[in-house]
Amino acid sequence: MDGRIDEHEIESALLAGNPLGDSHRRPLWVYTPPGYDGGSRRYPVVYLLLGFTGRLEAWRNRGPYREPVPETIDGVFAREEAPPMILVFVDAWTAYGGSQYVDSAGTGRYHSYLCEEVVPWVDAHYRTLAAREHRAIAGKSSGGLGAMITPMLRPDLFGAFATHSGDSLSEAQYLPHFFAAVRDLRAYDGDIFRWWDDFRSRVAFTKQEDLRLLEILGVSACFSPGADGTPELPFDPRTGAIREEVWARWLRWDPVRMVPEHADALRSQRAIWIDAGVRDEWFLDLGATAFREALTGIGVDSTVHFELFDGGHVGVEYRQPLALAWLAERLSP
Amino acid sequence: MDGRIDEHEIESALLAGNPLGDSHRRPLWVYTPPGYDGGSRRYPVVYLLLGFTGRLEAWRNRGPYREPVPETIDGVFAREEAPPMILVFVDAWTAYGGSQYVDSAGTGRYHSYLCEEVVPWVDAHYRTLAAREHRAIAGKSSGGLGAMITPMLRPDLFGAFATHSGDSLSEAQYLPHFFAAVRDLRAYDGDIFRWWDDFRSRVAFTKQEDLRLLEILGVSACFSPGADGTPELPFDPRTGAIREEVWARWLRWDPVRMVPEHADALRSQRAIWIDAGVRDEWFLDLGATAFREALTGIGVDSTVHFELFDGGHVGVEYRQPLALAWLAERLSP
Amino acid sequence: MDGRIDEHEIESALLAGNPLGDSHRRPLWVYTPPGYDGGSRRYPVVYLLLGFTGRLEAWRNRGPYREPVPETIDGVFAREEAPPMILVFVDAWTAYGGSQYVDSAGTGRYHSYLCEEVVPWVDAHYRTLAAREHRAIAGKSSGGLGAMITPMLRPDLFGAFATHSGDSLSEAQYLPHFFAAVRDLRAYDGDIFRWWDDFRSRVAFTKQEDLRLLEILGVSACFSPGADGTPELPFDPRTGAIREEVWARWLRWDPVRMVPEHADALRSQRAIWIDAGVRDEWFLDLGATAFREALTGIGVDSTVHFELFDGGHVGVEYRQPLALAWLAERLSP
Amino acid sequence: MDGRIDEHEIESALLAGNPLGDSHRRPLWVYTPPGYDGGSRRYPVVYLLLGFTGRLEAWRNRGPYREPVPETIDGVFAREEAPPMILVFVDAWTAYGGSQYVDSAGTGRYHSYLCEEVVPWVDAHYRTLAAREHRAIAGKSSGGLGAMITPMLRPDLFGAFATHSGDSLSEAQYLPHFFAAVRDLRAYDGDIFRWWDDFRSRVAFTKQEDLRLLEILGVSACFSPGADGTPELPFDPRTGAIREEVWARWLRWDPVRMVPEHADALRSQRAIWIDAGVRDEWFLDLGATAFREALTGIGVDSTVHFELFDGGHVGVEYRQPLALAWLAERLSP
């Protein structure tokens, strides 16, 4: 790489004593582009969020005939195909595999951690253009959720975002998996915590139901913790009947449904990239379309890049550098 | 067969002038068991309802190594393994493939036709035990829906029922198919009527989406016709977002949700058979379980036979004679 | 129907005492077109063969929005869209579900029965044009196999044929199913006869492996019976390793491989229709293509209609009337 | 990790000028266990081979709730649950994604490179027990192939091996994929090189057919290169008909078929680990069973550990440390 990735660990006051006992010392990686060192120029910044079960190391994973996202975008900057930016790789891992980038009594204050601790830390330690006009957020899957909702909640911090196959239109994304999970849970007497005990006692992901049940349990921890923080499922695990009150808590985090109440925040965004694969296993192509239509409904149009591409949910990380290059043009002074 | 099937055609006043222009002259088949002719004995009756896209001729279809349902139950009666009964094969076909056995401004008054025309006609022409204690209703899939809802609405007529893989728990049954349909409809500009025109112009079921879209259109005609009778979809055909008001009309016909308001009718039933396959492609195993739990919730328990069997939604007609023999024991004087 | 179907039963001397104990009294249906009765005209004849597990009654099965093949072709003749023909519906059912229309020590002499008993009987009882120029044979799946191989073996009898999704290119058709069958057979200690005993003891086709294992057992009975007639599998049921000598016996009945040695017979055909669906679950689209290329290799070209259509192996009976109308033009004087 | 991985690059004389123009400077990683540094003890060695499309970096890829194989086995050694060993991570990547660990005119002399260059280099640079009794080879998928065939060809070098989901029983492994590939190739006029040009012109693995066609092309380069090194497909890409002469060249590398001629080499092995998942997408569970039976056939039995586990072909790397610990017990003095 022509640029460089610094691996930091920051201590989060907000995550100290989080309900799952996850560490409050958090890895944080910062990429600086070619030319950063020894210069004095300030750069736009994009915060990159991972999908469910993602950890920072995943940015380094390497598959055949492809290069990791950081290397691809580094090449884009090195060849001056887009203005250079600083990239920040954010960690929000929990014992259940993720945080959905929200503040939750079930997992911890990951939204606040990102906005109130990570962003200031980066601005303090790097030559950023420390203003919303030059600060964006991007991610895939659950990271796409974070990229949609964080600027809605904190438009003072973020002025652009990119969502790839991002969580949205919750009924399409989740309900088919809930019904399948009911069948999975027959082997566990309908008790997801029996599965969880089993999952932790053996090599992970050796049963076909593991990923589905982990996601349901983990998102429940984020969106619908009980009074004591225990995840509450939004469906009856024996019949699949939707528990409307619990489900309503999930729907509060559906970006499609959040659009109207955050219309000003969204209208203030300078650039919004939305894409998804037409065969997405969580129907996030429908979610992307619904989110885009919701934006149209509040008059957000010319700032949007929308694209459905041929693909599913897996193996589509190559989309991220495309959006980063597009954002770079719009975030640079 | 030792018994006999009489093929009648009856003229329905209630179906005359129905909105789809379907014939109001309706086939009606009546099976009389061995010993009926020349005797004076009166018999219990079971009304048998077909699933979506089913027509009476389907009762005669013959596959390898199996016999049609009427022949199997005829053998049961012939061997005196169960008390003999009269069976009535009801037709409720429409241009869209079915009626869901409800009165609808989109299709016609099929519920009333069944209760007010078919039942009296049978009692008038056959030696039935013409009382609810000896009259049951049974069916598979949409026919199972009819078998559940008709006794709820008319407990004065029906005192027992059997539902096989019957429509229920609407969110599990339908929503995954709605989302898949959105993808199907991309080829038709999101307009299901463009698909319908195409479907009618060629050999049916030569495209993979045909069955799914037909079911959605047809059930919309039954459950959510517009003011002029035109089917209204319960979802946005471009995004999959649920149209809550339309969907609420569908939910009114979800047997699970109907239980509480028809508790007395259900408590008055003498026998209730519920089964479904554990791999049902419409998650009707979840629906069966949810329906049974709803019954438990109103105190209906000892009259219920509940069974999940190894199987899907197709090729499970062999379940029907099992339920008929079971009903025969409970309907006979 | 404007025409008529006569249901006969003929007594076969050749099938008497067949190894499976199947009846030698065989149903035979003959369709005569509109205008046949009371006239003196002679007609071309097409013999129609069923696929594996098919029985004559299947020609009457009726599904939604479609009509049975005999009714469709009857309409074609009634509207004079094609010259009228006599159609003969041949039965070759066995205890294992079919005969593959060959003479076999495992099942019986079904090829000879067809050629030496059925054809003369029809010519004796109906006003046929009793010559190869006016006699064709057609079928789907295993019936397509019969339609390909019978004219190769008896070009003196048959001068045209139509194969729809017909068995061919055996490696593509069968091998993937053999390997899947090895997994199925783990539940039966690798012994297909244990499965067979189980299959006969319960309702047929209630286990997912039933159709696959039945086909493998039944075709083994046809193509690779042991000295005593017992089916021998062409693969090791515990490892899937191909038993080359047994498999070689199957390959002798692969139409693709039979072409060179029957080149003259094929060159003498007046019309050959070949089609298959591009998603055929037995890869018979590859088989159709390979068979056609083999024909090209022996100089047979202008007499061939070849077509791959959008579809799988099931629900494609609507193709048959298309071929019958095409044959009618070529068989009529 | 308590042990250490040294990353070397070695220059291969045997790979210089290889037909695909791949580099002859090869990465080679060597793991030394806890206690190696500063000691004088000599250790057994296991050579670890990657599957098709695998590169050394893949050993570092990290997924959720799991650790990379080197870390797991390091923990085993650190906790003294098995005697310590040296592990060698071998690279045999080519432009087509792999070498199958054979000498080939299509790709290069990867077998010789491993046996004649890598092994001596490791023995020269590390404190190995440099004898077949203490040297093993292991791998998954194509790496399992290498682990089976290398000791057959060079029993003087290797005295034990472990194959996980290793290539074998070629008809089961490959033929179903060939037939599917014919359909894939319809979009490329039946010309796999048109696909290859397309593949190289865009982001890899964005089309569903990519992995299948890459494997077929790459293995053809290894097993059936033409006189000029160009891969020759073992099937007609338009019909799927097997090209028997080309296919025979593939079968020469089927471990099941290689057993008889290498019986002495196999009998001399001290330990053989064979496993596979019962849902392996290449039917390698059948391959494992067939290979084991072939070993039984030559009297190899007590040295074998055989296991079919619940799983498919993907995500089963956790099996490797199990085999390594088992081998450690058998390779240690």
mmCIF file of N, CA and C in Angstrom, chain B residues 200-276:
data_model
loop_
_atom_site.group_PDB
_atom_site.id
_atom_site.type_symbol
_atom_site.label_atom_id
_atom_site.label_comp_id
_atom_site.label_asym_id
_atom_site.label_seq_id
_atom_site.Cartn_x
_atom_site.Cartn_y
_atom_site.Cartn_z
ATOM 1 N N ARG B 200 -52.582 -15.192 -19.083
ATOM 2 C CA ARG B 200 -53.758 -15.671 -19.817
ATOM 3 C C ARG B 200 -53.508 -15.836 -21.301
ATOM 4 N N SER B 201 -52.393 -15.288 -21.778
ATOM 5 C CA SER B 201 -52.144 -15.300 -23.221
ATOM 6 C C SER B 201 -51.350 -16.513 -23.673
ATOM 7 N N ARG B 202 -50.979 -17.374 -22.744
ATOM 8 C CA ARG B 202 -50.068 -18.476 -23.076
ATOM 9 C C ARG B 202 -50.436 -19.695 -22.242
ATOM 10 N N VAL B 203 -49.682 -20.764 -22.432
ATOM 11 C CA VAL B 203 -49.886 -21.952 -21.607
ATOM 12 C C VAL B 203 -49.557 -21.593 -20.158
ATOM 13 N N ALA B 204 -50.448 -21.962 -19.270
ATOM 14 C CA ALA B 204 -50.286 -21.597 -17.861
ATOM 15 C C ALA B 204 -49.118 -22.334 -17.223
ATOM 16 N N PHE B 205 -48.505 -21.678 -16.254
ATOM 17 C CA PHE B 205 -47.465 -22.290 -15.423
ATOM 18 C C PHE B 205 -46.225 -22.687 -16.212
ATOM 19 N N THR B 206 -45.947 -21.936 -17.271
ATOM 20 C CA THR B 206 -44.685 -22.148 -17.981
ATOM 21 C C THR B 206 -43.621 -21.170 -17.513
ATOM 22 N N LYS B 207 -43.984 -20.248 -16.632
ATOM 23 C CA LYS B 207 -42.964 -19.386 -16.031
ATOM 24 C C LYS B 207 -42.895 -19.686 -14.541
ATOM 25 N N GLN B 208 -41.720 -19.558 -13.995
ATOM 26 C CA GLN B 208 -41.524 -19.969 -12.611
ATOM 27 C C GLN B 208 -42.338 -19.141 -11.630
ATOM 28 N N GLU B 209 -42.667 -17.913 -11.996
ATOM 29 C CA GLU B 209 -43.389 -17.042 -11.075
ATOM 30 C C GLU B 209 -44.892 -17.259 -11.118
ATOM 31 N N ASP B 210 -45.383 -18.055 -12.040
ATOM 32 C CA ASP B 210 -46.827 -18.110 -12.267
ATOM 33 C C ASP B 210 -47.637 -18.476 -11.023
ATOM 34 N N LEU B 211 -47.257 -19.559 -10.369
ATOM 35 C CA LEU B 211 -48.073 -20.003 -9.244
ATOM 36 C C LEU B 211 -48.073 -18.976 -8.119
ATOM 37 N N ARG B 212 -46.902 -18.435 -7.850
ATOM 38 C CA ARG B 212 -46.816 -17.454 -6.757
ATOM 39 C C ARG B 212 -47.675 -16.224 -7.047
ATOM 40 N N LEU B 213 -47.570 -15.706 -8.253
ATOM 41 C CA LEU B 213 -48.314 -14.486 -8.558
ATOM 42 C C LEU B 213 -49.804 -14.752 -8.657
ATOM 43 N N LEU B 214 -50.157 -15.905 -9.172
ATOM 44 C CA LEU B 214 -51.581 -16.247 -9.229
ATOM 45 C C LEU B 214 -52.178 -16.288 -7.827
ATOM 46 N N GLU B 215 -51.478 -16.925 -6.928
ATOM 47 C CA GLU B 215 -51.996 -17.021 -5.558
ATOM 48 C C GLU B 215 -52.152 -15.640 -4.936
ATOM 49 N N ILE B 216 -51.172 -14.791 -5.132
ATOM 50 C CA ILE B 216 -51.242 -13.459 -4.522
ATOM 51 C C ILE B 216 -52.378 -12.650 -5.125
ATOM 52 N N LEU B 217 -52.504 -12.725 -6.431
ATOM 53 C CA LEU B 217 -53.602 -11.986 -7.074
ATOM 54 C C LEU B 217 -54.950 -12.547 -6.641
ATOM 55 N N GLY B 218 -55.050 -13.846 -6.644
ATOM 56 C CA GLY B 218 -56.325 -14.472 -6.326
ATOM 57 C C GLY B 218 -56.743 -14.248 -4.887
ATOM 58 N N VAL B 219 -55.828 -14.362 -3.967
ATOM 59 C CA VAL B 219 -56.197 -14.150 -2.568
ATOM 60 C C VAL B 219 -56.516 -12.676 -2.324
ATOM 61 N N SER B 220 -55.832 -11.790 -3.045
ATOM 62 C CA SER B 220 -56.197 -10.369 -2.955
ATOM 63 C C SER B 220 -57.633 -10.147 -3.414
ATOM 64 N N ALA B 221 -58.019 -10.833 -4.457
ATOM 65 C CA ALA B 221 -59.411 -10.707 -4.912
ATOM 66 C C ALA B 221 -60.380 -11.146 -3.818
ATOM 67 N N CYS B 222 -59.993 -12.180 -3.090
ATOM 68 C CA CYS B 222 -60.873 -12.691 -2.030
ATOM 69 C C CYS B 222 -60.870 -11.785 -0.796
ATOM 70 N N PHE B 223 -59.698 -11.373 -0.371
ATOM 71 C CA PHE B 223 -59.572 -10.715 0.936
ATOM 72 C C PHE B 223 -59.511 -9.190 0.852
ATOM 73 N N SER B 224 -59.008 -8.672 -0.241
ATOM 74 C CA SER B 224 -58.812 -7.216 -0.278
ATOM 75 C C SER B 224 -59.194 -6.624 -1.631
ATOM 76 N N PRO B 225 -60.444 -6.872 -2.043
ATOM 77 C CA PRO B 225 -60.895 -6.220 -3.268
ATOM 78 C C PRO B 225 -61.107 -4.726 -3.008
ATOM 79 N N GLY B 226 -60.866 -3.932 -4.054
ATOM 80 C CA GLY B 226 -61.182 -2.520 -3.948
ATOM 81 C C GLY B 226 -62.679 -2.290 -4.070
ATOM 82 N N ALA B 227 -63.040 -1.042 -4.057
ATOM 83 C CA ALA B 227 -64.465 -0.695 -4.099
ATOM 84 C C ALA B 227 -65.141 -1.293 -5.333
ATOM 85 N N ASP B 228 -64.406 -1.356 -6.414
ATOM 86 C CA ASP B 228 -64.983 -1.908 -7.657
ATOM 87 C C ASP B 228 -64.690 -3.391 -7.821
ATOM 88 N N GLY B 229 -64.146 -4.006 -6.776
ATOM 89 C CA GLY B 229 -63.874 -5.433 -6.837
ATOM 90 C C GLY B 229 -62.485 -5.800 -7.321
ATOM 91 N N THR B 230 -61.739 -4.828 -7.814
ATOM 92 C CA THR B 230 -60.388 -5.125 -8.291
ATOM 93 C C THR B 230 -59.482 -5.515 -7.127
ATOM 94 N N PRO B 231 -58.689 -6.563 -7.294
ATOM 95 C CA PRO B 231 -57.787 -6.965 -6.211
ATOM 96 C C PRO B 231 -56.792 -5.858 -5.868
ATOM 97 N N GLU B 232 -56.599 -5.625 -4.577
ATOM 98 C CA GLU B 232 -55.563 -4.694 -4.122
ATOM 99 C C GLU B 232 -54.498 -5.489 -3.388
ATOM 100 N N LEU B 233 -53.257 -5.296 -3.802
ATOM 101 C CA LEU B 233 -52.174 -6.051 -3.176
ATOM 102 C C LEU B 233 -51.872 -5.492 -1.787
ATOM 103 N N PRO B 234 -51.537 -6.384 -0.855
ATOM 104 C CA PRO B 234 -51.219 -5.926 0.501
ATOM 105 C C PRO B 234 -49.771 -5.461 0.653
ATOM 106 N N PHE B 235 -49.094 -5.258 -0.456
ATOM 107 C CA PHE B 235 -47.708 -4.764 -0.372
ATOM 108 C C PHE B 235 -47.445 -3.900 -1.590
ATOM 109 N N ASP B 236 -46.480 -3.024 -1.437
ATOM 110 C CA ASP B 236 -46.029 -2.204 -2.555
ATOM 111 C C ASP B 236 -45.263 -3.108 -3.512
ATOM 112 N N PRO B 237 -45.733 -3.265 -4.736
ATOM 113 C CA PRO B 237 -45.098 -4.248 -5.618
ATOM 114 C C PRO B 237 -43.701 -3.842 -6.083
ATOM 115 N N ARG B 238 -43.273 -2.643 -5.756
ATOM 116 C CA ARG B 238 -41.914 -2.245 -6.135
ATOM 117 C C ARG B 238 -40.923 -2.351 -4.983
ATOM 118 N N THR B 239 -41.407 -2.223 -3.766
ATOM 119 C CA THR B 239 -40.487 -2.247 -2.617
ATOM 120 C C THR B 239 -40.761 -3.394 -1.656
ATOM 121 N N GLY B 240 -41.957 -3.945 -1.695
ATOM 122 C CA GLY B 240 -42.303 -4.969 -0.724
ATOM 123 C C GLY B 240 -42.830 -4.409 0.580
ATOM 124 N N ALA B 241 -42.800 -3.105 0.734
ATOM 125 C CA ALA B 241 -43.327 -2.518 1.980
ATOM 126 C C ALA B 241 -44.787 -2.928 2.142
ATOM 127 N N ILE B 242 -45.124 -3.357 3.339
ATOM 128 C CA ILE B 242 -46.486 -3.809 3.612
ATOM 129 C C ILE B 242 -47.427 -2.604 3.647
ATOM 130 N N ARG B 243 -48.572 -2.752 2.957
ATOM 131 C CA ARG B 243 -49.617 -1.724 3.028
ATOM 132 C C ARG B 243 -50.532 -2.129 4.181
ATOM 133 N N GLU B 244 -50.368 -1.463 5.291
ATOM 134 C CA GLU B 244 -50.933 -1.964 6.539
ATOM 135 C C GLU B 244 -52.457 -2.098 6.492
ATOM 136 N N GLU B 245 -53.130 -1.137 5.868
ATOM 137 C CA GLU B 245 -54.597 -1.228 5.873
ATOM 138 C C GLU B 245 -55.081 -2.425 5.036
ATOM 139 N N VAL B 246 -54.410 -2.622 3.918
ATOM 140 C CA VAL B 246 -54.808 -3.759 3.084
ATOM 141 C C VAL B 246 -54.471 -5.073 3.794
ATOM 142 N N TRP B 247 -53.306 -5.104 4.343
ATOM 143 C CA TRP B 247 -52.844 -6.309 5.041
ATOM 144 C C TRP B 247 -53.765 -6.633 6.228
ATOM 145 N N ALA B 248 -54.251 -5.596 6.879
ATOM 146 C CA ALA B 248 -55.165 -5.818 8.008
ATOM 147 C C ALA B 248 -56.417 -6.561 7.542
ATOM 148 N N ARG B 249 -56.810 -6.334 6.308
ATOM 149 C CA ARG B 249 -57.982 -7.046 5.790
ATOM 150 C C ARG B 249 -57.667 -8.530 5.605
ATOM 151 N N TRP B 250 -56.461 -8.823 5.195
ATOM 152 C CA TRP B 250 -56.061 -10.225 5.114
ATOM 153 C C TRP B 250 -56.056 -10.863 6.506
ATOM 154 N N LEU B 251 -55.510 -10.111 7.457
ATOM 155 C CA LEU B 251 -55.358 -10.690 8.807
ATOM 156 C C LEU B 251 -56.701 -11.019 9.442
ATOM 157 N N ARG B 252 -57.743 -10.326 9.000
ATOM 158 C CA ARG B 252 -59.066 -10.648 9.540
ATOM 159 C C ARG B 252 -59.474 -12.082 9.206
ATOM 160 N N TRP B 253 -58.849 -12.650 8.181
ATOM 161 C CA TRP B 253 -59.160 -14.029 7.787
ATOM 162 C C TRP B 253 -58.093 -15.024 8.236
ATOM 163 N N ASP B 254 -57.223 -14.578 9.122
ATOM 164 C CA ASP B 254 -56.230 -15.504 9.661
ATOM 165 C C ASP B 254 -56.904 -16.304 10.776
ATOM 166 N N PRO B 255 -57.039 -17.613 10.614
ATOM 167 C CA PRO B 255 -57.718 -18.412 11.637
ATOM 168 C C PRO B 255 -57.127 -18.215 13.032
ATOM 169 N N VAL B 256 -55.811 -18.029 13.107
ATOM 170 C CA VAL B 256 -55.200 -17.837 14.424
ATOM 171 C C VAL B 256 -55.786 -16.612 15.106
ATOM 172 N N ARG B 257 -55.923 -15.547 14.339
ATOM 173 C CA ARG B 257 -56.437 -14.301 14.895
ATOM 174 C C ARG B 257 -57.958 -14.341 15.097
ATOM 175 N N MET B 258 -58.637 -15.226 14.401
ATOM 176 C CA MET B 258 -60.092 -15.304 14.526
ATOM 177 C C MET B 258 -60.538 -16.080 15.765
ATOM 178 N N VAL B 259 -59.623 -16.851 16.336
ATOM 179 C CA VAL B 259 -60.027 -17.741 17.424
ATOM 180 C C VAL B 259 -60.720 -17.018 18.583
ATOM 181 N N PRO B 260 -60.112 -15.951 19.120
ATOM 182 C CA PRO B 260 -60.728 -15.379 20.334
ATOM 183 C C PRO B 260 -62.171 -14.926 20.134
ATOM 184 N N GLU B 261 -62.446 -14.302 19.013
ATOM 185 C CA GLU B 261 -63.814 -13.788 18.821
ATOM 186 C C GLU B 261 -64.811 -14.891 18.464
ATOM 187 N N HIS B 262 -64.331 -16.088 18.184
ATOM 188 C CA HIS B 262 -65.218 -17.201 17.872
ATOM 189 C C HIS B 262 -65.011 -18.340 18.868
ATOM 190 N N ALA B 263 -64.682 -17.940 20.089
ATOM 191 C CA ALA B 263 -64.317 -18.947 21.086
ATOM 192 C C ALA B 263 -65.465 -19.918 21.363
ATOM 193 N N ASP B 264 -66.658 -19.415 21.486
ATOM 194 C CA ASP B 264 -67.779 -20.311 21.783
ATOM 195 C C ASP B 264 -68.009 -21.302 20.649
ATOM 196 N N ALA B 265 -67.947 -20.789 19.441
ATOM 197 C CA ALA B 265 -68.129 -21.692 18.296
ATOM 198 C C ALA B 265 -67.106 -22.813 18.318
ATOM 199 N N LEU B 266 -65.879 -22.466 18.652
ATOM 200 C CA LEU B 266 -64.820 -23.474 18.656
ATOM 201 C C LEU B 266 -64.973 -24.423 19.836
ATOM 202 N N ARG B 267 -65.380 -23.883 20.964
ATOM 203 C CA ARG B 267 -65.586 -24.765 22.127
ATOM 204 C C ARG B 267 -66.716 -25.758 21.862
ATOM 205 N N SER B 268 -67.616 -25.389 21.002
ATOM 206 C CA SER B 268 -68.753 -26.278 20.732
ATOM 207 C C SER B 268 -68.422 -27.388 19.733
ATOM 208 N N GLN B 269 -67.240 -27.336 19.138
ATOM 209 C CA GLN B 269 -66.889 -28.368 18.167
ATOM 210 C C GLN B 269 -66.623 -29.693 18.884
ATOM 211 N N ARG B 270 -67.077 -30.755 18.272
ATOM 212 C CA ARG B 270 -66.906 -32.080 18.890
ATOM 213 C C ARG B 270 -65.543 -32.693 18.567
ATOM 214 N N ALA B 271 -64.948 -32.268 17.457
ATOM 215 C CA ALA B 271 -63.693 -32.888 17.018
ATOM 216 C C ALA B 271 -62.986 -31.942 16.061
ATOM 217 N N ILE B 272 -61.703 -31.774 16.300
ATOM 218 C CA ILE B 272 -60.890 -30.877 15.469
ATOM 219 C C ILE B 272 -59.584 -31.586 15.135
ATOM 220 N N TRP B 273 -59.338 -31.804 13.861
ATOM 221 C CA TRP B 273 -58.092 -32.436 13.413
ATOM 222 C C TRP B 273 -57.233 -31.366 12.762
ATOM 223 N N ILE B 274 -55.981 -31.280 13.196
ATOM 224 C CA ILE B 274 -55.035 -30.295 12.654
ATOM 225 C C ILE B 274 -53.751 -31.026 12.309
ATOM 226 N N ASP B 275 -53.313 -30.930 11.068
ATOM 227 C CA ASP B 275 -51.972 -31.445 10.777
ATOM 228 C C ASP B 275 -51.297 -30.591 9.712
ATOM 229 N N ALA B 276 -49.988 -30.795 9.584
ATOM 230 C CA ALA B 276 -49.194 -30.086 8.576
ATOM 231 C C ALA B 276 -47.831 -30.748 8.512
#
